[in-house]
């Protein structure tokens, strides 16, 4: 509930209006009120401060791929072999996440074209359990890579995750080498693998497939790093530098090739793809 | 004198009693050998039963034991020769990750592993076994060198995790780890990874993405430390024992999950009670593993490694 509806609902003398309560949203960065529809139409970029909000998998695929792309089926994986529970059972957390999301897990793959250039696009969706990397994410990542290998085209992966999915313990950790097997296969096949780093990309995701791209493109101000800021602060016991672990900071330190505004992302990818034509098998 | 862990208190009391008796008996005519041997038997069986029933959290403590043997101990007691190689040729030398040529029962290998240090000074020098980007990049360099000259790669994994610090982030900790994992997978030579103490997260995987992974009986291997997991999921690090239980971090559990291939028995009461025996057992098993891989072609080795990871999670 945003503040307008909160105030409105607490005023007893105002008749309740029949409007959806998500008509307006507040920009998380500049706190300006934004008309929800405008915000969505602008791909969740704030019109006032250019803050890049988190984009769901379906919208991201729409943003990048030409109309008529196809979705790869969500792969089936072993579910909760650890029988993990903290304050809640992992299977219940999964159920809740599935009820609140259009997809079965945090990684979706679309196969189609980017401005008429063949491409497979994998998208990690932060809205599904923080985008965390578990077996389903790893398997979907690999399925996307395999689709690119089969089509002989580029693989583009949009990352967003807090890191590994702790509820899958060691099995989530093993997704790091698993995904890397596939990035290596793309490389041997002479196919481009491009990573688009979005807010946030941290932990085991950064330390595997997010940092193995032929080209790294980051969205403005995206948090990108290996260790969490609180952990680092506890280690060094001093404040962190300005802009630490933000896209621009990574660019400055040579970890990403460019920082690109969302409204130029598709054309940038198209340009990159023009230069990275799949190599003819030697 | 070894430090006792909390759950070893009953053993500690017995061992203290034995030491007292011995001291008292010195220069005395009273024959206490019967009593002594009774106590020693009791203490040994208590130690054995305690260690046979360690919880995941207790194993975590054993894996972190200050006297647990580390890289240098294994080098000294399991390998005949070690020629250290230093530096990543890009930035610096990271002593949290050591590596070099080594000889194991006549087999020439490239040995790479974490070193935690054994006293305050050396722990600081080795940064408590927490590698920085230059450490992982050194590992990459050594793996590539090993690949070119046909030296099998052996790794000793023992880290709470890669170093979480500002400079490490600036120099691309994540990229270094990712590339090191990639370098493991690319090796045209046999690779045997051993989890000897703590296998902490990405900092461990970067040196453990091998076709054969063996693990000490009381070592632990996990995606995050039990404390870290507890503070995120339970919102308090005090729930670490629960987190350790839930994550399945022990060698026995990981063998069942087929994440590791083999368990190396530790001396009774843990590797820290007899580092020499522990190192020799480890060396023997690494040797067996290397011999079993020695006839394979590069393609076979890579395929075995790739299949191992690709099948994780599949139905």
XYZ file of C-alpha atoms in Angstrom:
597
model
C 0.000 0.000 0.000
C 1.429 3.397 -0.891
C 1.025 6.506 1.185
C -1.895 7.995 -0.729
C -4.078 4.986 -0.222
C -2.885 4.672 3.347
C -3.907 8.262 4.103
C -7.089 7.935 2.104
C -8.177 4.764 3.833
C -7.512 6.233 7.240
C -9.762 9.241 6.612
C -13.231 8.059 7.663
C -15.140 10.954 6.062
C -13.928 10.258 2.543
C -15.951 7.733 0.605
C -13.702 4.865 -0.529
C -13.039 5.127 -4.210
C -13.220 2.111 -6.436
C -9.742 2.373 -7.855
C -7.011 -0.219 -7.867
C -4.602 0.572 -5.078
C -1.572 0.278 -7.329
C -2.456 3.144 -9.611
C 0.505 5.131 -8.342
C 3.867 3.980 -7.218
C 6.743 5.766 -5.608
C 10.164 5.721 -7.257
C 12.417 3.815 -4.866
C 15.262 6.236 -5.580
C 13.907 9.798 -5.890
C 10.586 9.055 -4.158
C 8.612 10.918 -6.806
C 5.102 9.592 -7.329
C 4.783 7.866 -10.672
C 1.664 6.867 -12.521
C 1.974 3.076 -12.572
C 0.972 2.732 -16.211
C 3.541 5.312 -17.348
C 6.183 3.568 -15.297
C 5.374 0.202 -16.864
C 5.246 1.732 -20.340
C 8.676 3.173 -19.679
C 9.974 -0.333 -18.804
C 10.075 0.560 -15.132
C 12.555 3.382 -15.550
C 11.689 6.460 -13.466
C 10.893 9.452 -15.700
C 12.312 11.811 -13.095
C 15.615 10.316 -12.013
C 16.175 7.495 -14.547
C 16.293 4.915 -11.792
C 16.082 1.443 -13.335
C 13.502 -0.637 -11.476
C 13.479 -4.412 -11.506
C 11.870 -5.848 -14.598
C 10.050 -9.193 -14.613
C 11.128 -11.959 -16.991
C 8.245 -11.559 -19.449
C 8.661 -7.808 -19.764
C 12.402 -8.178 -20.170
C 11.943 -10.633 -23.011
C 9.443 -8.262 -24.642
C 11.959 -5.458 -24.279
C 14.753 -7.367 -25.979
C 13.207 -9.798 -28.438
C 11.209 -9.157 -31.586
C 7.546 -10.112 -31.457
C 6.800 -13.753 -32.080
C 9.626 -15.245 -29.988
C 8.992 -18.560 -28.299
C 9.451 -19.476 -24.658
C 11.415 -22.571 -23.752
C 9.559 -24.919 -21.410
C 10.652 -24.643 -17.770
C 12.831 -27.667 -17.101
C 11.851 -30.211 -14.489
C 14.419 -30.708 -11.751
C 14.649 -32.568 -8.480
C 12.610 -30.715 -5.955
C 13.889 -30.173 -2.440
C 16.039 -33.300 -2.100
C 17.494 -31.800 1.095
C 14.049 -31.483 2.711
C 15.146 -28.038 3.757
C 13.316 -26.017 6.313
C 14.140 -22.863 8.242
C 11.214 -21.039 9.796
C 9.227 -22.353 6.836
C 9.543 -25.410 4.619
C 11.344 -24.743 1.349
C 8.526 -26.461 -0.581
C 6.089 -23.983 0.963
C 8.300 -21.052 0.003
C 8.407 -22.427 -3.531
C 4.634 -22.777 -3.614
C 4.191 -19.186 -2.436
C 6.689 -17.900 -4.999
C 4.939 -19.809 -7.782
C 1.569 -18.427 -6.729
C 2.953 -14.892 -6.909
C 4.869 -15.298 -10.186
C 3.988 -16.215 -13.744
C 6.783 -18.813 -13.956
C 7.799 -21.917 -12.061
C 11.217 -20.593 -11.102
C 13.565 -17.660 -11.421
C 15.051 -18.234 -14.891
C 13.093 -18.019 -18.140
C 14.359 -18.399 -21.684
C 13.022 -16.861 -24.865
C 14.227 -17.909 -28.301
C 13.793 -15.517 -31.203
C 15.452 -12.479 -32.726
C 16.850 -9.166 -31.559
C 16.108 -6.669 -34.337
C 16.181 -9.565 -36.808
C 19.392 -11.090 -35.450
C 18.874 -14.630 -34.153
C 19.358 -14.832 -30.379
C 18.400 -16.791 -27.311
C 17.758 -14.662 -24.239
C 17.782 -16.039 -20.695
C 16.359 -13.836 -17.962
C 16.774 -14.185 -14.253
C 13.815 -12.725 -12.401
C 14.503 -11.128 -9.043
C 10.808 -11.312 -8.145
C 11.063 -15.089 -7.791
C 12.848 -15.765 -4.484
C 15.328 -12.985 -5.117
C 16.334 -14.548 -8.427
C 18.357 -17.038 -6.436
C 20.269 -19.718 -8.285
C 19.142 -23.234 -7.556
C 18.831 -26.367 -9.630
C 15.922 -25.008 -11.694
C 17.846 -21.834 -12.527
C 20.958 -23.807 -13.426
C 19.015 -26.217 -15.589
C 17.147 -23.408 -17.379
C 20.426 -21.562 -17.958
C 21.851 -24.720 -19.534
C 18.712 -25.286 -21.622
C 19.048 -21.755 -22.998
C 22.702 -22.353 -23.842
C 21.775 -25.618 -25.559
C 19.102 -23.820 -27.593
C 21.728 -21.304 -28.734
C 24.074 -24.182 -29.618
C 21.294 -25.905 -31.572
C 20.367 -22.731 -33.417
C 23.983 -21.684 -33.848
C 23.232 -18.229 -32.483
C 24.144 -15.896 -29.636
C 23.185 -16.485 -26.017
C 22.327 -13.424 -24.006
C 21.753 -13.736 -20.289
C 20.210 -11.029 -18.136
C 21.311 -11.613 -14.553
C 19.562 -10.593 -11.350
C 20.042 -12.494 -8.132
C 21.010 -12.194 -4.531
C 23.171 -15.269 -5.144
C 22.796 -18.978 -4.606
C 19.541 -20.418 -3.265
C 20.522 -21.378 0.239
C 17.595 -23.751 0.604
C 19.272 -26.003 -1.937
C 22.568 -26.011 -0.052
C 25.482 -27.545 -1.897
C 23.268 -28.342 -4.888
C 22.929 -24.631 -5.573
C 26.694 -24.184 -5.293
C 27.173 -26.889 -7.922
C 25.242 -24.769 -10.404
C 28.351 -22.600 -10.711
C 30.466 -25.259 -12.459
C 27.352 -26.593 -14.181
C 26.604 -23.280 -15.907
C 30.297 -22.876 -16.681
C 30.324 -26.166 -18.594
C 27.799 -24.580 -20.957
C 29.537 -21.212 -21.326
C 32.607 -23.197 -22.334
C 30.615 -25.109 -24.937
C 29.346 -21.846 -26.422
C 32.909 -20.625 -26.610
C 34.151 -23.800 -28.324
C 31.273 -23.564 -30.794
C 32.312 -20.015 -31.658
C 29.052 -18.522 -30.433
C 28.843 -15.233 -28.578
C 27.786 -15.227 -24.949
C 26.729 -11.808 -23.700
C 25.828 -10.899 -20.145
C 23.523 -8.053 -19.170
C 24.009 -7.341 -15.482
C 21.008 -5.843 -13.745
C 20.214 -4.851 -10.199
C 21.208 -6.796 -8.149
C 23.736 -9.378 -9.318
C 25.734 -10.770 -6.423
C 27.240 -13.868 -4.852
C 27.610 -17.146 -6.707
C 25.850 -15.843 -9.802
C 28.417 -13.085 -10.240
C 31.183 -15.569 -9.432
C 30.164 -17.843 -12.286
C 28.160 -17.173 -15.436
C 27.659 -13.435 -14.888
C 31.393 -12.774 -15.210
C 32.178 -15.128 -18.079
C 30.627 -13.178 -20.930
C 32.401 -12.148 -24.115
C 30.820 -8.756 -23.525
C 29.465 -7.425 -20.230
C 26.742 -4.785 -20.324
C 25.445 -3.343 -17.053
C 22.350 -1.296 -16.369
C 22.937 2.080 -14.670
C 23.393 1.998 -10.913
C 22.911 -1.777 -10.735
C 24.419 -3.383 -7.641
C 26.988 -5.907 -8.853
C 29.446 -7.710 -6.630
C 30.661 -10.884 -5.036
C 30.412 -10.333 -1.285
C 27.513 -8.596 0.422
C 28.136 -5.048 1.594
C 27.334 -5.858 5.216
C 29.796 -8.737 5.208
C 32.504 -6.497 3.761
C 31.763 -3.788 6.275
C 32.007 -6.292 9.103
C 35.366 -7.425 7.720
C 37.021 -4.047 7.177
C 35.154 -2.126 9.886
C 35.077 1.100 7.940
C 32.629 2.696 5.571
C 32.531 1.650 1.949
C 33.658 3.945 -0.865
C 31.102 6.048 -2.702
C 29.257 4.110 -5.379
C 30.859 0.842 -4.261
C 29.709 -2.224 -6.259
C 27.546 -0.114 -8.557
C 27.612 -0.597 -12.335
C 29.645 2.580 -12.895
C 32.164 1.473 -10.250
C 32.593 -1.885 -11.984
C 33.021 -0.108 -15.279
C 35.717 2.061 -13.764
C 37.477 -1.028 -12.424
C 37.351 -2.848 -15.716
C 34.775 -5.513 -14.946
C 32.084 -4.440 -17.398
C 32.437 -3.135 -20.938
C 29.690 -0.544 -20.778
C 26.849 0.849 -18.754
C 23.771 1.164 -20.942
C 20.403 2.773 -20.307
C 17.499 0.366 -20.633
C 15.972 2.244 -23.524
C 19.158 1.673 -25.545
C 19.724 -1.914 -24.480
C 18.116 -3.612 -27.452
C 19.956 -1.512 -30.055
C 23.222 -1.948 -28.175
C 22.806 -5.708 -28.179
C 21.970 -5.609 -31.877
C 25.162 -3.675 -32.600
C 27.271 -6.061 -30.530
C 25.706 -9.027 -32.319
C 26.651 -7.525 -35.674
C 30.301 -7.683 -34.672
C 30.108 -11.091 -33.017
C 28.948 -13.162 -35.943
C 29.152 -16.857 -35.076
C 32.558 -18.020 -36.197
C 32.631 -20.554 -38.989
C 33.758 -23.886 -37.607
C 37.467 -24.139 -38.258
C 48.676 -29.528 23.911
C 45.624 -29.426 21.642
C 42.658 -27.189 22.239
C 39.491 -29.015 23.179
C 36.205 -28.215 21.542
C 33.099 -27.643 23.610
C 31.640 -31.078 22.923
C 34.956 -32.756 23.820
C 34.730 -31.710 27.457
C 34.114 -35.209 28.847
C 37.124 -36.447 26.884
C 39.156 -33.494 28.107
C 38.302 -34.300 31.722
C 39.349 -37.917 31.322
C 42.572 -36.993 29.574
C 43.342 -34.450 32.288
C 42.745 -37.115 34.929
C 45.139 -39.469 33.130
C 47.797 -36.784 32.948
C 47.351 -36.044 36.655
C 47.718 -39.687 37.567
C 50.849 -40.018 35.496
C 52.365 -37.010 37.182
C 51.443 -38.269 40.643
C 52.874 -41.707 39.894
C 56.258 -40.326 38.937
C 58.805 -41.278 41.559
C 56.167 -43.165 43.477
C 56.183 -46.888 44.061
C 52.439 -47.355 43.875
C 51.461 -49.272 40.789
C 48.696 -47.423 39.017
C 49.182 -48.965 35.605
C 45.930 -50.891 35.927
C 43.966 -47.756 36.711
C 45.793 -45.854 33.980
C 45.077 -48.386 31.288
C 41.432 -48.578 32.383
C 41.116 -44.790 32.079
C 42.956 -44.681 28.789
C 40.670 -47.305 27.334
C 37.653 -45.418 28.585
C 38.939 -42.149 27.176
C 39.744 -43.689 23.796
C 36.341 -45.271 23.489
C 34.624 -42.047 24.566
C 36.614 -40.148 21.927
C 35.710 -42.709 19.290
C 32.015 -42.687 20.148
C 31.929 -38.880 20.297
C 33.527 -38.606 16.869
C 31.342 -41.312 15.397
C 28.264 -39.261 16.232
C 29.313 -35.695 15.446
C 26.535 -33.345 14.396
C 27.036 -31.196 11.280
C 27.750 -28.203 13.505
C 30.297 -30.139 15.564
C 31.978 -31.260 12.355
C 32.132 -27.628 11.282
C 34.064 -26.916 14.463
C 36.397 -29.858 13.886
C 36.974 -28.675 10.318
C 37.968 -25.271 11.723
C 40.042 -26.662 14.590
C 43.092 -24.445 15.176
C 45.398 -27.477 15.169
C 43.873 -29.068 12.081
C 46.567 -29.868 9.507
C 46.729 -27.435 6.609
C 48.402 -27.200 3.214
C 51.963 -27.053 4.595
C 51.394 -30.075 6.838
C 50.067 -32.104 3.942
C 52.988 -31.029 1.789
C 55.421 -32.088 4.480
C 53.891 -35.455 5.321
C 52.270 -36.646 2.115
C 54.512 -35.335 -0.672
C 58.226 -36.008 -1.192
C 58.895 -32.718 -2.902
C 57.241 -29.356 -3.287
C 58.494 -26.540 -5.501
C 56.394 -23.478 -4.727
C 55.473 -21.174 -7.587
C 54.336 -17.654 -6.884
C 52.377 -14.808 -8.361
C 49.607 -14.237 -10.833
C 51.775 -12.105 -13.205
C 49.058 -9.449 -13.061
C 49.001 -7.940 -9.618
C 50.667 -9.827 -6.818
C 51.316 -12.906 -4.743
C 48.506 -14.147 -2.538
C 49.652 -16.450 0.226
C 46.121 -17.588 1.002
C 46.389 -19.851 -2.028
C 49.625 -21.748 -2.490
C 50.721 -23.817 -5.419
C 53.612 -25.462 -7.135
C 55.171 -28.607 -8.497
C 54.903 -31.547 -6.164
C 55.803 -35.187 -6.133
C 53.496 -37.792 -4.639
C 54.831 -41.322 -4.513
C 56.861 -40.588 -7.619
C 53.972 -38.988 -9.486
C 54.687 -35.429 -10.637
C 51.694 -33.162 -10.121
C 50.658 -29.531 -9.826
C 49.526 -28.966 -6.255
C 47.272 -26.005 -5.443
C 45.432 -25.241 -2.237
C 44.384 -22.864 0.478
C 46.626 -22.296 3.482
C 45.072 -20.899 6.663
C 48.210 -20.634 8.787
C 48.869 -22.104 12.233
C 49.588 -19.144 14.542
C 48.616 -15.496 14.662
C 51.474 -14.336 12.495
C 51.089 -16.963 9.812
C 47.306 -16.692 9.853
C 47.574 -13.020 9.031
C 50.151 -13.716 6.341
C 47.867 -16.319 4.745
C 44.809 -14.145 5.335
C 43.147 -17.049 7.198
C 42.939 -18.985 3.941
C 40.666 -16.436 2.300
C 41.896 -15.985 -1.244
C 41.925 -12.730 -3.170
C 41.585 -12.345 -6.931
C 45.366 -12.622 -7.394
C 45.281 -15.962 -5.565
C 42.647 -17.383 -7.866
C 44.449 -15.948 -10.884
C 47.634 -17.632 -9.727
C 45.665 -20.887 -9.538
C 44.462 -20.328 -13.105
C 48.011 -19.717 -14.259
C 49.263 -22.869 -12.591
C 46.408 -24.977 -13.926
C 47.106 -23.784 -17.465
C 50.787 -24.537 -17.003
C 49.946 -28.010 -15.699
C 47.701 -28.592 -18.677
C 50.425 -27.724 -21.143
C 52.986 -30.022 -19.555
C 50.722 -32.933 -18.754
C 50.898 -32.595 -14.990
C 47.787 -33.824 -13.165
C 46.295 -31.201 -10.853
C 45.667 -31.901 -7.174
C 43.917 -29.325 -5.019
C 43.608 -29.052 -1.247
C 40.520 -27.004 -0.441
C 40.365 -25.370 2.958
C 38.741 -21.967 3.132
C 35.869 -20.298 4.891
C 35.342 -18.472 1.604
C 36.975 -16.015 -0.750
C 38.027 -12.778 0.930
C 35.185 -10.272 1.269
C 36.962 -6.926 1.037
C 36.911 -3.688 -0.898
C 40.126 -4.306 -2.850
C 39.100 -7.865 -3.635
C 35.889 -6.549 -5.181
C 37.747 -3.822 -7.062
C 40.113 -6.320 -8.599
C 37.290 -8.617 -9.657
C 36.909 -11.324 -7.037
C 33.846 -12.707 -8.796
C 35.546 -12.800 -12.181
C 38.638 -14.467 -10.750
C 36.560 -17.201 -9.131
C 34.502 -17.745 -12.262
C 37.628 -18.022 -14.410
C 39.272 -20.382 -11.951
C 36.236 -22.681 -12.092
C 36.418 -22.449 -15.859
C 40.126 -23.320 -15.765
C 39.349 -26.484 -13.749
C 36.755 -27.550 -16.300
C 39.115 -26.877 -19.201
C 42.005 -29.010 -17.902
C 43.241 -31.626 -20.376
C 44.891 -33.503 -17.490
C 43.428 -35.428 -14.530
C 42.215 -33.322 -11.624
C 41.599 -34.586 -8.115
C 40.134 -32.116 -5.631
C 40.222 -32.777 -1.918
C 38.145 -30.959 0.680
C 40.482 -31.134 3.664
C 38.871 -28.684 6.078
C 36.273 -26.099 5.187
C 34.907 -26.018 1.664
C 33.422 -22.552 1.763
C 31.274 -21.456 -1.140
C 32.603 -20.038 -4.406
C 36.069 -19.729 -2.950
C 36.088 -23.535 -2.703
C 34.333 -24.361 -5.982
C 36.964 -22.353 -7.854
C 39.509 -25.027 -6.889
C 37.187 -28.017 -6.651
C 35.461 -28.357 -10.029
C 37.219 -31.639 -10.693
C 36.184 -35.024 -12.054
C 37.036 -36.659 -8.730
C 36.317 -34.993 -5.394
C 37.360 -36.592 -2.141
C 36.711 -35.263 1.316
C 38.050 -35.824 4.792
C 35.716 -37.595 7.194
C 35.121 -34.506 9.328
C 35.475 -31.797 6.685
C 32.508 -29.671 5.635
C 31.525 -28.271 2.236
C 28.710 -25.787 1.777
C 27.245 -22.942 -0.226
C 27.552 -20.518 2.694
C 28.833 -20.769 6.262
C 26.242 -22.045 8.754
C 26.472 -18.650 10.495
C 25.840 -16.812 7.237
C 22.916 -19.029 6.328
C 21.418 -18.662 9.805
C 21.734 -14.902 9.837
C 19.934 -14.673 6.502
C 17.228 -17.303 6.912
C 16.778 -17.335 10.697
C 17.873 -13.715 11.148
C 20.350 -14.705 13.848
C 23.779 -16.313 13.591
C 22.991 -18.217 16.783
C 20.936 -20.623 14.729
C 24.104 -21.802 12.959
C 23.748 -25.365 14.318
C 20.267 -25.573 12.746
C 21.556 -24.134 9.492
C 24.436 -26.636 9.408
C 21.912 -29.425 9.930
C 19.542 -28.165 7.221
C 22.189 -27.491 4.564
C 23.713 -31.004 4.635
C 27.364 -30.045 4.892
C 29.077 -33.249 6.016
C 31.134 -35.651 3.939
C 28.714 -38.476 4.723
C 25.709 -36.477 3.500
C 27.539 -35.183 0.438
C 28.591 -38.697 -0.532
C 24.939 -39.702 -0.471
C 24.029 -36.703 -2.615
C 26.847 -37.752 -5.015
C 28.526 -34.351 -4.676
C 31.732 -36.067 -3.569
C 33.088 -39.461 -4.572
C 34.985 -40.710 -1.611
C 35.639 -40.122 2.080
C 39.131 -40.169 3.593
C 39.104 -41.569 7.133
C 40.659 -39.329 9.755
C 42.675 -40.524 12.738
C 40.562 -41.226 15.811
C 39.430 -37.953 17.326
C 40.021 -35.964 14.139
C 42.938 -35.056 11.864
C 44.283 -32.569 14.417
C 45.127 -35.431 16.813
C 47.495 -36.987 14.324
C 48.310 -34.709 11.393
C 50.981 -37.080 10.092
C 48.645 -40.042 9.854
C 45.947 -37.813 8.359
C 48.332 -36.528 5.689
C 49.521 -40.021 4.842
C 45.962 -41.321 4.433
C 45.161 -38.377 2.213
C 48.281 -38.874 0.122
C 47.534 -42.571 -0.323
C 44.011 -41.872 -1.559
C 45.045 -39.050 -3.876
C 47.573 -41.470 -5.347
C 44.928 -44.115 -5.935
C 42.631 -41.580 -7.548
C 45.376 -40.289 -9.836
C 46.306 -43.807 -10.888
C 42.688 -44.590 -11.719
C 42.547 -41.534 -14.007
C 45.965 -41.917 -15.579
C 44.921 -43.927 -18.630
C 42.222 -41.512 -19.745
C 42.445 -39.158 -22.708
C 41.887 -35.406 -22.370
C 38.503 -35.744 -24.026
C 37.450 -38.509 -21.633
C 38.576 -36.512 -18.616
C 36.736 -33.374 -19.694
C 33.634 -35.363 -20.490
C 33.671 -37.062 -17.104
C 34.059 -33.657 -15.435
C 31.306 -32.040 -17.500
C 28.827 -34.867 -17.022
C 29.387 -34.789 -13.308
C 28.145 -31.199 -13.078
C 25.553 -31.291 -15.834
C 23.619 -34.101 -14.173
C 23.293 -32.319 -10.818
C 19.644 -31.519 -10.274
C 18.343 -33.441 -13.271
C 15.642 -36.036 -12.761
